[in-house]
Coordinates of C-alpha atoms in Angstrom, one line a residue:
M20 CA 22.1 14.7 -36.7
K21 CA 24.1 11.6 -37.8
E22 CA 26.7 12.3 -35.2
V23 CA 24.3 13.1 -32.4
V24 CA 22.3 9.9 -32.6
P25 CA 25.3 7.6 -32.0
Q26 CA 26.4 9.7 -29.1
I27 CA 23.0 9.4 -27.5
Y28 CA 23.0 5.7 -28.2
R29 CA 26.4 5.2 -26.7
R30 CA 25.1 6.9 -23.6
L31 CA 22.2 4.5 -23.5
L32 CA 24.5 1.5 -23.7
R33 CA 26.7 2.8 -21.0
L34 CA 23.7 3.3 -18.6
L35 CA 22.4 -0.2 -19.4
R36 CA 25.8 -1.7 -18.7
W37 CA 25.9 0.0 -15.3
R38 CA 22.4 -1.2 -14.6
L39 CA 23.3 -4.8 -15.6
W40 CA 26.4 -4.6 -13.4
I41 CA 24.3 -3.5 -10.4
V42 CA 21.8 -6.3 -11.0
E43 CA 24.5 -9.0 -11.4
K44 CA 26.8 -7.9 -8.6
L45 CA 24.6 -6.3 -6.0
R46 CA 21.4 -8.3 -6.9
P47 CA 19.0 -5.8 -5.6
S48 CA 15.5 -7.1 -4.8
P49 CA 12.1 -5.4 -4.5
W50 CA 12.4 -6.0 -0.7
Q51 CA 15.7 -4.1 -0.6
E52 CA 14.0 -1.3 -2.5
T53 CA 11.2 -1.4 0.1
L54 CA 13.7 -1.2 3.0
A55 CA 15.4 1.8 1.3
F56 CA 12.0 3.6 1.0
A57 CA 11.2 2.7 4.6
A58 CA 14.4 4.3 5.8
V59 CA 13.7 7.5 3.8
A60 CA 10.1 7.5 5.3
G61 CA 11.6 7.2 8.8
V62 CA 13.8 10.2 8.3
L63 CA 11.0 12.3 6.8
G64 CA 8.7 11.2 9.7
A65 CA 11.2 12.2 12.3
L66 CA 11.6 15.7 10.7
A67 CA 7.9 16.1 10.6
A68 CA 7.6 15.1 14.3
L69 CA 10.4 17.5 15.3
L70 CA 8.7 20.4 13.5
F71 CA 5.4 19.6 15.2
R72 CA 7.1 19.5 18.6
H73 CA 8.7 22.9 18.0
G74 CA 5.3 24.2 16.9
I75 CA 3.8 23.1 20.2
E76 CA 6.6 24.9 22.1
L77 CA 6.0 28.0 20.1
V78 CA 2.3 28.0 20.9
H79 CA 2.9 27.3 24.5
Y80 CA 5.4 30.2 24.8
V81 CA 3.0 32.6 23.1
L82 CA 0.1 31.7 25.4
T83 CA 2.0 31.5 28.7
G84 CA 5.1 33.7 28.1
T85 CA 7.4 30.9 29.4
G86 CA 9.4 28.1 27.8
S87 CA 9.2 25.9 30.9
G88 CA 7.5 22.5 31.0
M89 CA 3.8 22.4 30.9
V90 CA 3.1 21.8 34.6
D91 CA 5.9 24.1 35.7
S92 CA 4.7 26.9 33.5
F93 CA 1.1 26.6 34.8
R94 CA 2.3 26.7 38.4
E95 CA 3.8 30.1 37.6
L96 CA 0.6 31.5 36.2
E97 CA -2.1 33.4 38.1
W98 CA -5.4 31.6 38.8
W99 CA -7.2 33.5 36.0
Q100 CA -4.5 32.7 33.5
R101 CA -4.7 29.0 34.4
L102 CA -8.4 29.3 33.6
A103 CA -8.0 31.3 30.4
V104 CA -5.1 29.7 28.6
P105 CA -6.7 26.2 28.0
T106 CA -10.0 27.9 27.1
V107 CA -8.4 30.2 24.6
G108 CA -6.3 27.4 23.2
G109 CA -9.3 25.2 22.8
C110 CA -11.2 28.0 21.1
A111 CA -8.3 28.6 18.7
A112 CA -8.1 24.9 17.9
G113 CA -11.8 24.9 17.1
L114 CA -11.5 28.0 14.9
V115 CA -8.6 26.4 13.0
L116 CA -10.8 23.3 12.4
L117 CA -13.8 25.4 11.4
F118 CA -12.0 27.7 8.9
G119 CA -9.6 25.0 7.8
K120 CA -12.6 23.3 6.0
R121 CA -12.4 26.2 3.5
L122 CA -8.7 25.4 3.0
H123 CA -9.1 21.7 2.2
K124 CA -12.6 22.3 0.6
G125 CA -14.3 19.3 2.0
Q126 CA -11.3 17.1 1.5
S127 CA -11.6 13.9 3.6
S128 CA -9.8 13.9 6.9
T129 CA -8.4 10.4 6.2
D130 CA -5.9 9.4 9.0
Y131 CA -3.1 7.0 8.7
M132 CA -5.1 4.0 10.1
E133 CA -7.7 4.5 7.4
A134 CA -5.1 4.8 4.7
I135 CA -3.5 1.6 5.8
L136 CA -6.6 -0.5 6.3
I137 CA -9.1 0.5 3.6
G138 CA -7.5 3.1 1.4
S139 CA -5.0 3.3 -1.4
G140 CA -2.4 4.8 1.0
E141 CA -3.2 8.3 0.0
I142 CA -3.6 10.8 2.9
P143 CA -5.0 14.2 2.2
V144 CA -2.2 16.7 3.0
R145 CA -4.2 19.9 3.6
A146 CA -6.8 18.3 5.9
S147 CA -3.9 16.7 7.9
L148 CA -2.1 20.0 8.2
V149 CA -5.3 21.7 9.4
K150 CA -5.9 19.0 12.1
S151 CA -2.3 19.1 13.2
T152 CA -2.3 22.9 13.5
A153 CA -5.4 22.6 15.6
A154 CA -3.6 20.0 17.8
M155 CA -0.8 22.5 18.3
F156 CA -3.2 24.9 20.0
S157 CA -4.9 22.1 22.0
I158 CA -1.7 20.6 23.3
G159 CA 0.3 23.8 23.6
S160 CA -2.4 25.5 25.7
G161 CA -2.3 22.7 28.3
G162 CA -5.0 20.3 27.1
S163 CA -4.9 16.9 28.8
I164 CA -4.1 15.2 25.5
G165 CA -1.1 13.5 24.0
R166 CA 1.0 14.7 21.1
E167 CA 1.7 11.3 19.6
G168 CA -1.4 11.2 17.5
P169 CA -0.6 14.3 15.3
M170 CA 3.1 13.3 15.2
V171 CA 2.2 9.9 13.8
Q172 CA -0.3 11.5 11.3
L173 CA 2.3 13.9 10.0
A174 CA 4.9 11.2 9.7
A175 CA 2.4 9.1 7.7
V176 CA 1.6 12.0 5.4
A177 CA 5.3 12.4 4.6
A178 CA 5.5 8.6 3.9
S179 CA 2.4 8.7 1.7
L180 CA 3.8 11.6 -0.3
L181 CA 7.0 9.7 -0.8
G182 CA 5.1 6.6 -2.1
R183 CA 2.9 8.6 -4.4
W184 CA 5.9 10.6 -5.7
R185 CA 7.7 7.4 -6.6
K186 CA 4.5 6.0 -8.1
L187 CA 4.5 2.8 -6.0
S188 CA 1.6 0.4 -6.0
A189 CA -1.2 0.7 -3.5
P190 CA 0.0 -2.2 -1.3
Q191 CA 3.5 -0.6 -1.2
V192 CA 2.1 2.8 -0.4
R193 CA 0.0 1.3 2.4
L194 CA 3.1 -0.4 3.8
L195 CA 5.1 2.9 3.5
V196 CA 2.3 4.7 5.4
A197 CA 2.6 2.1 8.1
C198 CA 6.3 2.8 8.2
G199 CA 5.5 6.4 8.6
G200 CA 3.3 5.6 11.6
A201 CA 6.1 3.5 13.2
S202 CA 8.5 6.4 12.7
G203 CA 6.1 8.8 14.3
I204 CA 5.7 6.6 17.4
A205 CA 9.5 6.0 17.6
S206 CA 10.1 9.8 17.3
A207 CA 7.5 10.6 20.1
Y208 CA 8.8 8.0 22.6
N209 CA 12.4 7.4 21.5
A210 CA 11.4 3.7 21.2
P211 CA 12.0 2.2 17.8
I212 CA 11.1 -1.4 18.6
A213 CA 7.9 -0.4 20.3
G214 CA 7.1 1.9 17.3
S215 CA 7.4 -1.1 15.0
F216 CA 5.3 -3.3 17.1
F217 CA 2.7 -0.6 17.6
V218 CA 1.8 -0.6 13.9
A219 CA 2.4 -4.3 13.4
E220 CA 0.3 -5.5 16.4
I221 CA -2.5 -2.9 16.5
I222 CA -3.0 -1.8 12.9
L223 CA -1.6 -4.5 10.6
G224 CA -2.5 -7.4 12.8
T225 CA 0.6 -9.3 11.9
I226 CA 4.3 -9.4 12.9
A227 CA 5.4 -11.2 9.7
M228 CA 8.9 -10.2 8.7
E229 CA 7.6 -8.9 5.3
S230 CA 5.9 -6.0 7.2
L231 CA 7.9 -5.9 10.5
G232 CA 11.2 -5.5 8.7
P233 CA 10.4 -2.3 6.9
L234 CA 8.6 -1.0 10.0
A235 CA 11.8 -1.6 12.1
V236 CA 14.1 0.1 9.5
S237 CA 11.8 3.1 9.4
A238 CA 11.6 3.4 13.2
V239 CA 15.3 3.1 13.6
A240 CA 16.0 5.7 11.0
A241 CA 13.5 8.0 12.7
T242 CA 15.1 7.5 16.2
L243 CA 18.6 8.1 14.9
T244 CA 17.4 11.3 13.1
V245 CA 15.7 12.6 16.3
R246 CA 18.8 11.8 18.4
T247 CA 21.0 13.6 15.9
L248 CA 18.9 16.7 15.7
S249 CA 17.8 17.0 19.3
D250 CA 18.7 16.2 22.8
A251 CA 16.6 13.0 22.8
H252 CA 17.3 10.6 25.6
T253 CA 15.6 7.7 27.5
L254 CA 12.1 9.1 28.0
Y255 CA 11.7 8.1 31.6
T256 CA 15.0 8.2 33.5
V257 CA 14.3 6.2 36.6
P258 CA 16.2 4.5 39.4
A259 CA 17.1 0.8 38.9
F260 CA 14.2 -1.3 39.9
T261 CA 14.4 -5.0 40.7
L262 CA 12.2 -7.9 41.9
N263 CA 13.2 -7.9 45.6
S264 CA 11.6 -11.2 46.5
L265 CA 9.3 -13.9 45.0
W266 CA 6.6 -12.7 47.5
E267 CA 6.1 -9.7 45.2
I268 CA 4.8 -11.8 42.4
G269 CA 1.5 -12.2 44.2
P270 CA 0.8 -8.4 44.4
F271 CA 2.0 -7.9 40.9
L272 CA -0.6 -10.4 39.7
V273 CA -3.3 -8.6 41.6
L274 CA -2.1 -5.3 40.0
G275 CA -2.5 -7.0 36.6
V276 CA -6.1 -7.9 37.4
L277 CA -6.8 -4.3 38.7
A278 CA -5.3 -2.8 35.5
G279 CA -7.4 -5.1 33.4
L280 CA -10.5 -4.1 35.3
L281 CA -9.8 -0.4 35.2
A282 CA -8.8 -0.1 31.5
P283 CA -12.3 -0.8 30.1
W284 CA -13.8 1.8 32.4
F285 CA -11.2 4.3 31.5
L286 CA -12.1 3.9 27.8
R287 CA -15.8 4.0 28.5
S288 CA -15.4 7.3 30.4
L289 CA -13.7 8.8 27.3
R290 CA -16.6 7.6 25.1
W291 CA -19.2 8.9 27.6
A292 CA -17.5 12.3 27.6
E293 CA -17.5 12.3 23.8
R294 CA -21.2 11.6 23.7
L295 CA -21.9 14.3 26.4
F296 CA -20.0 17.0 24.5
T297 CA -21.6 16.0 21.2
A298 CA -25.1 16.3 22.9
T299 CA -24.5 20.0 23.6
N300 CA -24.7 20.7 19.8
L301 CA -22.3 23.6 20.3
P302 CA -20.2 24.8 17.4
V303 CA -16.8 23.3 17.2
P304 CA -14.9 26.3 18.6
L305 CA -17.2 26.6 21.6
R306 CA -17.1 22.9 22.3
L307 CA -13.3 22.8 22.3
A308 CA -13.3 26.0 24.4
L309 CA -15.7 24.3 26.9
G310 CA -13.3 21.3 27.1
G311 CA -10.4 23.7 27.7
L312 CA -12.5 25.5 30.4
V313 CA -12.9 22.3 32.3
V314 CA -9.2 21.7 32.2
G315 CA -8.5 25.3 33.3
C316 CA -10.9 25.0 36.2
L317 CA -9.1 21.9 37.5
A318 CA -5.7 23.5 36.8
V319 CA -6.6 26.4 39.2
W320 CA -6.1 24.0 42.1
V321 CA -4.2 21.1 40.4
P322 CA -1.9 22.4 37.7
E323 CA -0.6 18.8 37.2
V324 CA -3.7 18.1 35.0
C325 CA -2.2 20.1 32.2
G326 CA -0.4 18.4 29.4
N327 CA 0.0 14.8 28.6
G328 CA 1.0 13.8 32.1
Y329 CA 4.7 13.0 31.3
S330 CA 6.2 15.2 34.1
V331 CA 3.8 13.7 36.7
V332 CA 4.7 10.2 35.6
L333 CA 8.4 11.1 36.0
A334 CA 7.7 12.5 39.5
I335 CA 5.9 9.2 40.4
L336 CA 8.6 7.0 39.2
N337 CA 11.2 9.0 41.1
G338 CA 9.2 9.1 44.3
E339 CA 8.7 12.9 44.2
L340 CA 4.9 12.8 44.7
F341 CA 3.2 11.7 48.0
W342 CA 0.4 9.2 47.6
Q343 CA -2.1 11.6 49.3
A344 CA -1.5 14.3 46.7
L345 CA -1.5 11.6 43.9
I346 CA -5.1 10.6 44.7
L347 CA -6.3 14.1 43.9
V348 CA -4.1 14.4 40.8
F349 CA -5.3 11.0 39.7
V350 CA -9.0 11.9 39.8
C351 CA -8.6 15.4 38.3
K352 CA -6.3 14.1 35.5
W353 CA -8.8 11.5 34.6
V354 CA -11.6 14.1 34.4
A355 CA -9.4 16.5 32.4
T356 CA -8.4 13.8 29.9
A357 CA -12.1 12.9 29.4
A358 CA -12.9 16.6 28.9
S359 CA -10.2 17.2 26.4
F360 CA -10.9 14.0 24.5
G361 CA -14.6 14.3 24.7
S362 CA -14.6 17.9 23.4
G363 CA -12.9 16.7 20.2
A364 CA -9.5 18.2 20.9
P365 CA -7.1 16.8 18.3
G366 CA -4.4 14.7 19.9
G367 CA -3.8 11.3 21.4
V368 CA -4.5 9.5 24.7
F369 CA -1.5 7.2 24.7
T370 CA 0.6 9.2 27.2
P371 CA -2.4 10.0 29.5
T372 CA -3.0 6.2 29.5
L373 CA 0.5 5.7 30.8
F374 CA -0.2 8.2 33.6
V375 CA -3.3 6.4 34.7
G376 CA -1.4 3.2 34.8
A377 CA 1.5 4.7 36.8
A378 CA -0.9 6.3 39.3
L379 CA -2.8 3.1 39.8
G380 CA 0.4 1.1 40.2
Y381 CA 2.0 3.5 42.7
L382 CA -1.2 3.8 44.8
F383 CA -1.6 0.0 44.9
G384 CA 2.1 -0.5 45.7
Q385 CA 1.8 2.1 48.6
G386 CA -1.3 0.2 49.9
V387 CA 0.5 -3.1 49.8
H388 CA 3.6 -1.7 51.4
A389 CA 1.6 -0.2 54.3
V390 CA 0.0 -3.6 55.0
W391 CA 2.7 -6.0 54.0
P392 CA 6.2 -4.3 53.4
A393 CA 7.7 -7.5 52.0
G394 CA 5.0 -7.7 49.3
A395 CA 5.9 -4.3 47.8
V396 CA 9.4 -3.2 48.9
D397 CA 9.5 -0.3 46.4
P398 CA 6.0 1.0 45.3
R399 CA 7.7 2.9 42.5
A400 CA 8.3 -0.4 40.8
F401 CA 4.6 -1.0 40.9
A402 CA 4.1 2.3 39.1
L403 CA 6.4 1.3 36.3
V404 CA 4.7 -2.1 35.9
G405 CA 1.3 -0.5 36.2
M406 CA 2.1 1.7 33.1
G407 CA 2.7 -1.3 31.0
A408 CA -0.2 -3.3 32.4
L409 CA -2.8 -0.6 31.8
L410 CA -1.4 0.2 28.3
A411 CA -1.6 -3.5 27.4
A412 CA -5.2 -3.7 28.7
A413 CA -6.3 -0.5 26.9
S414 CA -4.6 -1.1 23.6
H415 CA -4.9 -5.0 23.5
A416 CA -1.3 -5.1 22.4
P417 CA 0.7 -6.6 25.3
V418 CA 3.8 -7.3 23.3
M419 CA 4.0 -3.6 22.2
A420 CA 3.3 -2.4 25.8
I421 CA 6.1 -4.6 27.3
I422 CA 8.6 -3.5 24.7
M423 CA 7.7 0.1 25.0
L424 CA 8.0 0.3 28.8
F425 CA 11.4 -1.5 28.6
E426 CA 12.6 1.0 25.9
M427 CA 11.3 4.1 27.7
T428 CA 13.0 3.1 31.0
L429 CA 15.8 0.7 30.0
S430 CA 15.0 -1.1 33.3
Y431 CA 15.7 -4.7 32.5
D432 CA 15.3 -6.1 36.0
I433 CA 11.6 -5.3 36.0
I434 CA 10.9 -7.1 32.8
M435 CA 9.6 -10.3 34.4
P436 CA 6.9 -8.8 36.5
L437 CA 6.1 -6.4 33.7
M438 CA 5.5 -9.3 31.3
L439 CA 3.4 -11.2 33.8
C440 CA 1.3 -8.2 34.8
S441 CA 0.7 -7.0 31.2
V442 CA -0.5 -10.4 30.0
V443 CA -2.8 -10.8 33.0
A444 CA -4.2 -7.3 32.5
Y445 CA -4.7 -7.9 28.7
Y446 CA -6.7 -11.1 29.3
T447 CA -8.7 -9.5 32.1
A448 CA -9.6 -6.6 29.9
R449 CA -10.5 -8.9 27.0
G450 CA -12.8 -10.9 29.3
I451 CA -14.7 -7.7 30.1
E452 CA -14.9 -6.0 26.7
D453 CA -13.5 -6.6 23.3
N454 CA -13.1 -2.9 22.5
S455 CA -9.6 -1.4 22.8
L456 CA -8.1 2.1 22.6
Y457 CA -8.2 1.9 18.8
S458 CA -10.7 -0.8 18.0
E459 CA -13.7 1.4 17.5
A460 CA -11.8 3.7 15.2
L461 CA -10.5 0.7 13.2
K462 CA -13.9 -0.9 13.0
K463 CA -15.6 2.4 11.9
K464 CA -13.0 3.0 9.2
A465 CA -13.1 -0.6 8.0
A466 CA -16.9 -0.4 7.8
E467 CA -16.5 2.6 5.4
A468 CA -14.4 0.6 3.0
P469 CA -15.9 0.8 -0.5
L470 CA -16.7 -2.5 -2.1
P471 CA -14.4 -4.7 0.1
T472 CA -12.8 -7.6 -1.8
V473 CA -13.4 -11.1 -0.6
L474 CA -10.4 -13.4 -0.1
P475 CA -8.5 -14.6 -2.0
G476 CA -8.9 -11.8 -4.5
T477 CA -8.0 -11.8 -8.2
V478 CA -5.1 -10.7 -10.2
A479 CA -7.2 -7.9 -11.7
D480 CA -7.2 -6.2 -8.3
L481 CA -3.4 -6.0 -8.3
Q482 CA -2.3 -5.7 -11.9
R483 CA -0.3 -2.6 -12.9
R484 CA -0.2 -0.8 -16.2
T485 CA 2.7 -1.9 -18.3
V486 CA 4.4 -0.4 -21.3
A487 CA 5.6 -3.0 -23.8
V488 CA 7.6 -2.9 -27.0
Q489 CA 6.4 -4.2 -30.3
L490 CA 7.9 -7.0 -32.3
T491 CA 9.4 -4.6 -34.8
D492 CA 10.9 -2.2 -32.3
H493 CA 14.7 -1.7 -32.6
F494 CA 17.3 -2.3 -29.9
E495 CA 17.5 1.4 -29.1
D496 CA 13.8 1.4 -28.2
I497 CA 14.2 -1.7 -26.0
A498 CA 17.2 -0.1 -24.2
R499 CA 15.1 3.0 -23.4
R500 CA 12.3 0.9 -22.0
F501 CA 14.7 -0.9 -19.7
L502 CA 16.0 2.4 -18.4
E503 CA 12.4 3.6 -17.7
T504 CA 11.4 0.6 -15.6
R505 CA 12.7 -0.8 -12.3
Y506 CA 12.1 -4.4 -13.3
E507 CA 14.3 -6.8 -15.2
E508 CA 11.8 -7.8 -17.8
I509 CA 9.8 -6.0 -20.4
Y510 CA 7.0 -7.6 -22.6
V511 CA 6.6 -7.8 -26.3
T512 CA 3.3 -7.4 -28.1
T513 CA 2.1 -7.5 -31.7
P514 CA 0.9 -4.3 -33.3
E515 CA -2.6 -5.4 -32.3
G516 CA -1.6 -5.5 -28.6
K517 CA -1.5 -9.3 -28.3
Y518 CA 1.1 -10.8 -26.0
A519 CA 4.1 -12.2 -27.9
G520 CA 6.8 -12.8 -25.3
V521 CA 9.3 -11.3 -22.8
I522 CA 12.8 -9.8 -23.0
S523 CA 15.0 -10.1 -20.0
L524 CA 17.7 -7.7 -19.1
H525 CA 20.2 -10.6 -19.2
D526 CA 19.0 -11.4 -22.8
I527 CA 20.4 -8.1 -24.1
K528 CA 23.8 -8.5 -22.4
P529 CA 25.6 -9.9 -25.5
H530 CA 24.6 -6.8 -27.5
L531 CA 25.7 -4.1 -25.1
H532 CA 29.2 -3.8 -26.4
D533 CA 28.3 -3.6 -30.1
E534 CA 26.9 -0.3 -31.2
T535 CA 25.8 -1.7 -34.6
V536 CA 23.0 -3.7 -33.1
A537 CA 20.8 -0.6 -33.0
T538 CA 20.0 -1.1 -36.7
L539 CA 20.2 -4.9 -36.9
V540 CA 18.4 -6.3 -33.8
I541 CA 14.7 -6.0 -33.2
A542 CA 12.4 -7.2 -30.4
E543 CA 11.4 -10.3 -32.5
D544 CA 15.1 -11.5 -32.3
L545 CA 15.3 -11.2 -28.5
R546 CA 11.9 -12.2 -27.2
R547 CA 11.3 -15.5 -25.3
D548 CA 7.9 -17.2 -25.0
D549 CA 8.8 -19.5 -22.2
S550 CA 7.6 -17.2 -19.4
P551 CA 4.3 -18.2 -17.7
T552 CA 1.3 -15.8 -18.0
V553 CA -1.6 -15.2 -15.7
T554 CA -5.1 -14.1 -16.5
P555 CA -6.9 -11.2 -14.8
E556 CA -9.5 -13.6 -13.4
A557 CA -6.9 -15.8 -11.7
T558 CA -6.9 -15.9 -7.9
L559 CA -4.0 -14.6 -5.9
G560 CA -3.3 -18.2 -4.8
D561 CA -2.9 -19.3 -8.5
A562 CA -0.6 -16.4 -9.2
L563 CA 1.5 -17.3 -6.1
R564 CA 1.9 -20.9 -7.4
L565 CA 3.0 -19.5 -10.8
F566 CA 5.6 -17.3 -9.1
A567 CA 6.9 -20.4 -7.3
Q568 CA 7.8 -21.9 -10.7
H569 CA 9.2 -18.6 -12.1
S570 CA 12.4 -16.9 -11.1
G571 CA 11.3 -13.4 -12.2
Q572 CA 9.7 -10.6 -10.2
T573 CA 6.8 -10.0 -12.6
L574 CA 4.2 -11.9 -14.6
P575 CA 2.4 -10.7 -17.7
V576 CA -1.3 -10.5 -17.3
V577 CA -3.0 -11.8 -20.5
D578 CA -6.6 -11.8 -21.4
E579 CA -7.6 -15.5 -21.9
L580 CA -10.1 -14.8 -24.7
T581 CA -8.3 -12.1 -26.8
G582 CA -4.7 -12.8 -25.9
H583 CA -4.1 -9.1 -25.3
L584 CA -1.6 -7.9 -22.7
T585 CA -3.6 -6.1 -20.0
G586 CA -0.9 -5.4 -17.5
T587 CA 1.8 -6.8 -15.2
L588 CA 1.6 -8.5 -11.8
V589 CA 4.5 -7.7 -9.4
K590 CA 5.5 -10.4 -7.0
N591 CA 6.1 -7.9 -4.2
D592 CA 2.5 -6.5 -4.6
L593 CA 1.1 -10.0 -4.4
L594 CA 2.9 -10.9 -1.2
L595 CA 2.0 -7.7 0.5
A596 CA -1.7 -8.2 -0.5
L597 CA -1.8 -11.7 0.9
L598 CA -0.1 -10.4 4.0
E599 CA -2.8 -7.6 4.3
G600 CA -5.5 -10.2 4.0
K601 CA -4.0 -12.4 6.7
G602 CA -3.7 -9.4 9.0
A603 CA -7.3 -8.4 8.3
V604 CA -8.5 -11.9 9.3
K605 CA -6.6 -11.5 12.6
R606 CA -8.2 -8.1 13.2
G607 CA -11.6 -9.6 12.8
G608 CA -12.3 -10.3 9.2
T609 CA -12.2 -6.8 7.7
L610 CA -10.5 -7.0 4.3
P611 CA -8.8 -4.2 2.4
P612 CA -10.0 -3.4 -1.1
W613 CA -7.0 -4.6 -3.1
R614 CA -7.1 -2.0 -5.8
V615 CA -4.1 -0.4 -7.4
G616 CA -6.1 2.1 -9.4

């Protein structure tokens, strides 16, 4: 035993010397750690999105017997098959949701928005898998619904599992879930910048670098992963569009107003359809089957209503669809989307919204071109701008919409009318109605927040548990503690648990090359009592001021009356919590419960 202990101890010293070298030479910070986790979350999110995409293709092949695109495959089917496939798919999705309740045993169906806004960042895995499986049947059978919703949810689940596995704090896990959401959007649309701004602008309510930086890293990692493992390319390959003359600015402004007027009615139609289907009181499988039946009836004559509308948008942007036929497709697609969404089919309406905008823009451009050719030289350019304008008006996120349209098409010359039209559409829609594509869901989830904390919050809401050493602990015990924690400071207490000081990683540097210190040095010899402390009742603002005077990344939380060490406050957690509060105020005053628990 006498020979084994020194060998173990020498190994401890070697590991500590390596850690000290990393700290001194590379100077890793908590933010760099956050970026590393964000990159991993991006890769995991991309893998989850790719698996979901392959699942949709498998369901589609089983139901239709063909691996062609959604619209093309429905064109090859007989009329009764066009009717049956969406109905069967809707029923199957409903059965998955119904019997899936037994699998997750009443587990909450928390989605990524709820986990970011009001939760601790934990997303139920089984409930999410059940809902995503149901979405495969809805989408794969031709439902007029987007696939981006489940892809984002699965990516967020992967990020949440990563954060919980690494035992990160609640603010860090929430940020990691947001990174998962950004990676899901980036994977769905091959648009990393838009994926970052989607989460920052719509959900977090802030584009501060503390949150936007990790979101961008995650989205880029996801995009690179998708491009490596699949044949991902620019989503909408379109001809080069340009602003042909200044006279076109006038019609573009009018298009912005029209998009702003149409967006609220499009959203209202979805909510009306939802209330109408709910009023039927049908069981979930029958309600989803009814939604699929509506889509199937429309598909008998207009197969373009099936799917999320991507192929139809591509046809519009490339001038492959006559305006007379587009009017019929436009009306039928709107009804089909309302039926799919209203019936409760799992999925998203992001891509169907892009279709409505493209159809509106193209029809408007054709009308202007017929009356005044110089005002709309190329109606397809109006389709492209209409996509961004309606998305900006529906989501109330014009910056995200502008960036997304640019990334999906890489058409730089159209950026000026796109920016102008999107901003006009956004303000027009806001003037009519404050609700957006996601506002009702966000408000509903925020209203369900248990015991919301009022700004500025207290340290008790954020403090973490901490493991300290006692005054009489030997150097070997101190070394083990440093290898068990990610931080550069550990705290010292008396045997009664009262705070006695702090030991920094740099304080033990002189003893790392002398093996005899194990029996000679104790915590009492190394501790310092010059580090500031904070009480559990202190406000976050007071804690921030203490950090401004302290170079470390943690502060000991000490009870003012008893002097006992109750936990530790991490600077990164504090900054993220303040950032969340600022974003909540911008979203309308809903504050997250800042609990680490």
